[in-house]
Short mmCIF file of C-alpha atoms in Angstrom, two decimals:
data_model
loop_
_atom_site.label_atom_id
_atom_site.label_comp_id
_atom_site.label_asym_id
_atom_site.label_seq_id
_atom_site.Cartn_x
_atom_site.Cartn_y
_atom_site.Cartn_z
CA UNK K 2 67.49 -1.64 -9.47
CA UNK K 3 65.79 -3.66 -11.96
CA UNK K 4 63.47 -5.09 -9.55
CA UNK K 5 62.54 -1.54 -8.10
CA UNK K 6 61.52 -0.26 -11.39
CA UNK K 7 59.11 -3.31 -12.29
CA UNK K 8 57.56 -2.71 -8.23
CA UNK K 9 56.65 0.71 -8.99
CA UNK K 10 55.02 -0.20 -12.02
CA UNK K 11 52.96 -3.16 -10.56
CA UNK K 12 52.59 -0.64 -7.47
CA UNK K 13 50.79 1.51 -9.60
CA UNK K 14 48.54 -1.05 -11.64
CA UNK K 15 47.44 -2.32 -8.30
CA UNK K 16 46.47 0.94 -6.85
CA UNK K 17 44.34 1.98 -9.98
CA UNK K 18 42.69 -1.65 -9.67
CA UNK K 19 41.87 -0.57 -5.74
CA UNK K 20 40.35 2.41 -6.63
CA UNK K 21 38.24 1.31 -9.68
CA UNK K 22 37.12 -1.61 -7.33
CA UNK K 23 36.63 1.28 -4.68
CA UNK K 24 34.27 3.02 -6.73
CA UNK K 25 32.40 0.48 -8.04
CA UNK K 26 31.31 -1.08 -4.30
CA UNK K 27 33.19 -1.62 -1.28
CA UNK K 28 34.86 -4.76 -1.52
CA UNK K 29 33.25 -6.29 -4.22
CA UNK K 30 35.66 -9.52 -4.26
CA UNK K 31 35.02 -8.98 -8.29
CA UNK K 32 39.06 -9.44 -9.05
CA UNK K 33 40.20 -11.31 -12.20
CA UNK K 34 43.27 -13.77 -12.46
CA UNK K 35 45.68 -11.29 -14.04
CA UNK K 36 44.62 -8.85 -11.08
CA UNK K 37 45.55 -11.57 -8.02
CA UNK K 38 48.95 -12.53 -10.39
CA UNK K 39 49.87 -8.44 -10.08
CA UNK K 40 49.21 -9.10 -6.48
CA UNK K 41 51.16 -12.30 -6.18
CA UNK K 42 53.97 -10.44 -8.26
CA UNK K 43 53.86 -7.84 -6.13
CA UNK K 44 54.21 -9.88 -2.93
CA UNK K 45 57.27 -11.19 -4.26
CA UNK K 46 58.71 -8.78 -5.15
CA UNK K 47 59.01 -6.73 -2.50
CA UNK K 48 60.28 -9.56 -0.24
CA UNK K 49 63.62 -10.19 -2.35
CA UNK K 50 63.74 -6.29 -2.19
CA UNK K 51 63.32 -6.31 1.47
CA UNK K 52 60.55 -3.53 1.05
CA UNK K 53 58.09 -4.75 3.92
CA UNK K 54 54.59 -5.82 2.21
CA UNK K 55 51.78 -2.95 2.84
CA UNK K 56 49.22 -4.84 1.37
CA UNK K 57 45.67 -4.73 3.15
CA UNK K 58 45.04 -7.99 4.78
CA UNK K 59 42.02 -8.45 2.86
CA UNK K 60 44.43 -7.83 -0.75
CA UNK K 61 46.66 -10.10 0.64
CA UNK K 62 44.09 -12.78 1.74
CA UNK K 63 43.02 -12.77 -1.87
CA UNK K 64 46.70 -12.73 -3.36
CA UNK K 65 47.52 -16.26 -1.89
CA UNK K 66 45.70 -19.07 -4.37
CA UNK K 67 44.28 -22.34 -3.03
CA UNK K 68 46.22 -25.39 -3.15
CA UNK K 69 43.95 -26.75 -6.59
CA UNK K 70 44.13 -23.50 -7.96
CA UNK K 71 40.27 -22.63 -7.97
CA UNK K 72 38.72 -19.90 -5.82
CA UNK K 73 37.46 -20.36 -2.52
CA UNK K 74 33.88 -20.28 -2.09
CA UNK K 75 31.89 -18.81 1.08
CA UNK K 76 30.59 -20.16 4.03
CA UNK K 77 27.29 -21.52 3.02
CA UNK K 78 26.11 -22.63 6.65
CA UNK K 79 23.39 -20.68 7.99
CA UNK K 80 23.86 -18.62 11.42
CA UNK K 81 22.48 -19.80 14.61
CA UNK K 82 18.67 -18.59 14.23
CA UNK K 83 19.06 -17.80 10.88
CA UNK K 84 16.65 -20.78 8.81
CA UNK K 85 16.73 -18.79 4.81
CA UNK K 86 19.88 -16.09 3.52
CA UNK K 87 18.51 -14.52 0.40
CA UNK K 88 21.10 -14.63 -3.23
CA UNK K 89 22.55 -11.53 -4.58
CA UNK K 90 20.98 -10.82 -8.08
CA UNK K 91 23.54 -11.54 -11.12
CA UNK K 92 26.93 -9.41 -11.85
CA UNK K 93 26.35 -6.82 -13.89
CA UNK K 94 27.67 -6.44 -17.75
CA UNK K 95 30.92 -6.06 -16.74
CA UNK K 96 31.28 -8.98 -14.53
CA UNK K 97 30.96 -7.45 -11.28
CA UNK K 98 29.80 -7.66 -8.54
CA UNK K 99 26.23 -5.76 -7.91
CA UNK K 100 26.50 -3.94 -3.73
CA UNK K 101 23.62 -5.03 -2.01
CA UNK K 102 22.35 -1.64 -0.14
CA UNK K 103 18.50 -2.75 1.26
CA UNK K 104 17.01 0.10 2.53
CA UNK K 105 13.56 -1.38 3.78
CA UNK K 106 11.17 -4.55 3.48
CA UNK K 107 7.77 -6.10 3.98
CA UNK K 108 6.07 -8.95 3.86
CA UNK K 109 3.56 -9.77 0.85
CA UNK K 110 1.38 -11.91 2.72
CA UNK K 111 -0.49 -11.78 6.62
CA UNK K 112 -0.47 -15.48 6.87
CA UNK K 113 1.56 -17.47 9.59
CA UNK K 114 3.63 -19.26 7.02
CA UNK K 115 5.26 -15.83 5.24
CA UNK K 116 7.34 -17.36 2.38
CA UNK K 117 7.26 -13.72 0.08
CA UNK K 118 9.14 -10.81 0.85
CA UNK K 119 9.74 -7.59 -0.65
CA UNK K 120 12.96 -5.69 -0.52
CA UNK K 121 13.20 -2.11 -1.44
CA UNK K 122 17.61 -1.16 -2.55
CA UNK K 123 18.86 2.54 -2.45
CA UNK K 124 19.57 2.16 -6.13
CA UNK K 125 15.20 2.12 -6.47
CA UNK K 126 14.78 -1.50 -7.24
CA UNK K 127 11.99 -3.47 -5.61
CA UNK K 128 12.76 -7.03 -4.90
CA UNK K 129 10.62 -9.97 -4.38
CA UNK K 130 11.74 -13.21 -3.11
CA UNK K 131 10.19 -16.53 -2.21
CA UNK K 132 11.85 -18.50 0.18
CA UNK K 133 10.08 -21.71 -1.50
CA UNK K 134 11.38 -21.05 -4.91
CA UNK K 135 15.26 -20.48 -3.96
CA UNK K 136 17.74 -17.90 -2.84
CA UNK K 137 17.78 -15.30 -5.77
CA UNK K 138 14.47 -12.57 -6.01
CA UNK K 139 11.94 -14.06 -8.16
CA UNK K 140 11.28 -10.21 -9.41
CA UNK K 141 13.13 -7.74 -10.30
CA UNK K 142 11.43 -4.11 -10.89
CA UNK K 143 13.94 -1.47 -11.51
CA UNK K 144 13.69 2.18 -10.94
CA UNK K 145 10.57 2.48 -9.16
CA UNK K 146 12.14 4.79 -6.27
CA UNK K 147 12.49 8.22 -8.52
CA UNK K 148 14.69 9.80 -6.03
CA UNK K 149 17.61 8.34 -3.79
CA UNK K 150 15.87 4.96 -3.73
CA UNK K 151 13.23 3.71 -1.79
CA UNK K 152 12.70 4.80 1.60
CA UNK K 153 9.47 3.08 3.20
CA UNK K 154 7.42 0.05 1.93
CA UNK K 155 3.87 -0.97 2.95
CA UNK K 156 1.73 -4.18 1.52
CA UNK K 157 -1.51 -2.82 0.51
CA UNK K 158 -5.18 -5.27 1.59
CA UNK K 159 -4.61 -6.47 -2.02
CA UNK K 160 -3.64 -9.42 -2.78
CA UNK K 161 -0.93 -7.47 -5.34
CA UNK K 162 -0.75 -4.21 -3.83
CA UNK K 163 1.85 -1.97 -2.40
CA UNK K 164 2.86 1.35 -1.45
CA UNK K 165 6.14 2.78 -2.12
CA UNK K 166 7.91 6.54 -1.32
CA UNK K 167 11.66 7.59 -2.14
CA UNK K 168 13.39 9.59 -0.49
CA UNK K 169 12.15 12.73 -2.81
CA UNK K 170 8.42 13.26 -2.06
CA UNK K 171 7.09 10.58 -4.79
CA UNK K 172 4.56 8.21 -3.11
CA UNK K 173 3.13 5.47 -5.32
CA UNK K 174 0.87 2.28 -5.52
CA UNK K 175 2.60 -0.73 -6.95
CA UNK K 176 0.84 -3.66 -8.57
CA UNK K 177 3.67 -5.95 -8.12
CA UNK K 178 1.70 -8.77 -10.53
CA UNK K 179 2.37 -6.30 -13.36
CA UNK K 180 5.29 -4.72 -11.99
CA UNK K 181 4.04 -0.99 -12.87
CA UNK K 182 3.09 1.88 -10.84
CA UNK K 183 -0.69 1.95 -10.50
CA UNK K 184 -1.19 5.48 -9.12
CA UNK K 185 1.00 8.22 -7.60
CA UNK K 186 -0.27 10.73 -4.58
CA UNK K 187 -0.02 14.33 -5.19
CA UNK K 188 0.31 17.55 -3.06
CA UNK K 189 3.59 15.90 -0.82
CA UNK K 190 6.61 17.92 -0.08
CA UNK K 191 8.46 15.85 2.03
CA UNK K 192 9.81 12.66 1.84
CA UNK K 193 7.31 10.01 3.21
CA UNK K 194 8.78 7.87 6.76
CA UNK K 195 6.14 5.70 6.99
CA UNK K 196 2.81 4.40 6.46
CA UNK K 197 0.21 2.26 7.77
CA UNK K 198 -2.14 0.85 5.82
CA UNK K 199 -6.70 0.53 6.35
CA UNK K 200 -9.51 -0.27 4.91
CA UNK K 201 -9.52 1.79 1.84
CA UNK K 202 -7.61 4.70 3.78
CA UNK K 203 -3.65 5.25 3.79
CA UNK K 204 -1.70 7.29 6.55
CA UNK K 205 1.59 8.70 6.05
CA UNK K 206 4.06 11.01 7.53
CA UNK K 207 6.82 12.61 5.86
CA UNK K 208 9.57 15.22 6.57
CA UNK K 209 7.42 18.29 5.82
CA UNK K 210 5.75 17.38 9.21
CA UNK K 211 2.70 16.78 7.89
CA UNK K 212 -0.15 13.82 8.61
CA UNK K 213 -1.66 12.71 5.82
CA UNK K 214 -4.75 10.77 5.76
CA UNK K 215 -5.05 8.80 2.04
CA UNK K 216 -7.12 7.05 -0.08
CA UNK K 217 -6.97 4.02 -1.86
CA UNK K 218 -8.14 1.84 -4.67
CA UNK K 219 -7.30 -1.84 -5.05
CA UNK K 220 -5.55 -2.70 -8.53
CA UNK K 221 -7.50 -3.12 -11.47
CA UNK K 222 -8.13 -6.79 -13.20
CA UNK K 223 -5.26 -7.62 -14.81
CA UNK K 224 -5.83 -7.07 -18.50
CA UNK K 225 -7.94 -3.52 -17.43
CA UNK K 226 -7.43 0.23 -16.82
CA UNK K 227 -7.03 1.11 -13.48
CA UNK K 228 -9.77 3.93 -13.54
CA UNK K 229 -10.32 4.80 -9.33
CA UNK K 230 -6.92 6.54 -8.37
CA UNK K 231 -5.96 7.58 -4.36
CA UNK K 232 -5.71 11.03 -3.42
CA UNK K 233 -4.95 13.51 -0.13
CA UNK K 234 -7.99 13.64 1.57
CA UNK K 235 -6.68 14.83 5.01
CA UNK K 236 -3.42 16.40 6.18
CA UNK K 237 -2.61 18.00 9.99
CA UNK K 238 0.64 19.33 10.52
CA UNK K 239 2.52 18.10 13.75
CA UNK K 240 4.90 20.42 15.69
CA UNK K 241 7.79 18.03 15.26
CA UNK K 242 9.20 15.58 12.42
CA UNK K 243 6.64 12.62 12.67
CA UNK K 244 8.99 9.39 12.04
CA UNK K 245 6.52 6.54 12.16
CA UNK K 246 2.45 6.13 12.15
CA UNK K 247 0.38 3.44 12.77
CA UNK K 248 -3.40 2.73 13.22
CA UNK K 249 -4.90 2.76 16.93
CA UNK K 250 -7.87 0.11 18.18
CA UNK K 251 -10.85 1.36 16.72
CA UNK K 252 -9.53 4.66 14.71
CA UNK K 253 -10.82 3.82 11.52
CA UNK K 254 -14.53 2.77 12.92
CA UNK K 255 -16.65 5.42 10.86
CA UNK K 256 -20.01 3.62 11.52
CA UNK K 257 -21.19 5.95 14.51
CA UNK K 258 -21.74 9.37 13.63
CA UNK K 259 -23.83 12.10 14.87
CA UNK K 260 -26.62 11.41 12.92
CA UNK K 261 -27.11 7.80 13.96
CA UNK K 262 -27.39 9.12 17.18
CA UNK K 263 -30.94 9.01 19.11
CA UNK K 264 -32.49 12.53 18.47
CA UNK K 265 -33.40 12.37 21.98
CA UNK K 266 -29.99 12.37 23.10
CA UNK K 267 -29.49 15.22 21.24
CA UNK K 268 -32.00 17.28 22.84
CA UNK K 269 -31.00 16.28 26.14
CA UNK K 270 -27.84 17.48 26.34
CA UNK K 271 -28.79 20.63 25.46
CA UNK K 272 -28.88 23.94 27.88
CA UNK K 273 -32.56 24.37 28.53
CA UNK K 274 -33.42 28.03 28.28
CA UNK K 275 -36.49 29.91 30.56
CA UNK K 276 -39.69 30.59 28.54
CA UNK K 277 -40.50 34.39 28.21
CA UNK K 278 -44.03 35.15 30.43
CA UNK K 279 -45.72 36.99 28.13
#
């Protein structure tokens, strides 16, 4: 009866372990020695109680040690297809295990040979990695989605430029070399789907069903004040949510207008009207 009192007790210590490791990510894998020797304990004794073992398979996968006692690290081949796997970022201050939760990326340059990416996280962090320099994000900028993390991303024709919305109605430009928000657009109720990016123009859509039409500055010099900030300068509203926008052939070609136009042309076209006989 002994052994039935002890089980309930390590029962118990395992289920609050399961939940705390529930709530801080889905199967974080962050468990301590003492927590797989409750496990092992647990193991045993229900099977010289001849209680059947209702471990998960995962809990019990992690409950039986390796022959020289040390963990067992993953798989670090690569997938058929697959030629770079990015590095989580370090635990946190309590040794865990950080989720990974990417909610969008980009690419940070238009050359053939893309080695920098940027990865927006629900939590609002914007990650850059370079596939030359290793596995882990070479930087790190925290918080920059204001409102249930970052939703869309778009590289600006900056070299350091880029254009972030949350999932609130916050739409900013990002100078990723400083790591600070250059400018933020105003007059948005919605949160922004997507954008697509011009010469010095910005289009975006959001959930308010408007079209907006943007503009844009390129990041000061780095040791300057960014002076020139982007505002609305055209919105339509669309019968339906608009979910992505991009640029047609030709749509941003401003250089014929009316009044380049032959004045003859003009008058041509229009209706000609009978004199009066006076």
């Amino acid at each position: 009866m002994a052994h039935f009192g002890v089980l309930t007790q390590i029962m118990k210590l395992a289920q609050y372990i399961n939940l705390a490791r529930f709530h801080r990510g889905f199967l974080t894998g962050a468990w301590r020695p003492a927590k797989k020797l409750l496990l092992t304990a647990a193991t045993k004794l229900r099977y010289h109680s001849g209680i059947p073992n209702k471990l998960s398979p995962h809990d019990r996968r992690t409950s039986v040690a390796s022959p020289n006692g040390k963990k067992r690290k993953r798989a670090e081949d690569l997938f058929p297809g697959e030629i770079w796997r990015a590095k989580n970022v370090a635990n946190d201050y309590l040794g865990l295990r950080q989720p990974v939760h990417n909610t969008c990326l980009t690419y940070m340059s238009c050359a053939p040979t893309q080695t920098q990416i940027l990865a927006g996280t629900h939590f609002g962090d914007l990650r850059r990695y370079d596939t030359r320099s290793g596995r882990r994000p070479v930087s790190d900028l925290k918080g920059v989605g204001k409102v249930g993390g970052v939703k869309s991303l778009e590289k600006g024709l900056s070299e350091h430029e880029v254009f972030v919305s949350d999932q609130g109605t916050n739409l900013f430009a990002i100078d990723v070399r400083a790591g600070k928000v250059v400018y933020g657009y105003k007059g948005i109720s919605g949160a922004v789907n997507s954008l697509a990016i011009a010469p010095s123009l910005l289009a975006s859509v959001s959930l308010d069903r408007f079209t907006r039409i943007h503009s844009t500055f390129p990041p000061a010099a780095e040791g300057k004040q960014q002076e020139d900030r982007g505002t609305v300068l055209e919105k339509i509203y669309m019968t339906t949510v608009p979910t992505v926008v991009i640029w047609g052939q030709g749509a941003v070609d401003n250089s014929r207008t009316i009044a380049d136009q032959d004045e003859g042309d003009i008058w041509e076209k229009m209706k000609q009207v009978g004199e009066k006989n006076e």
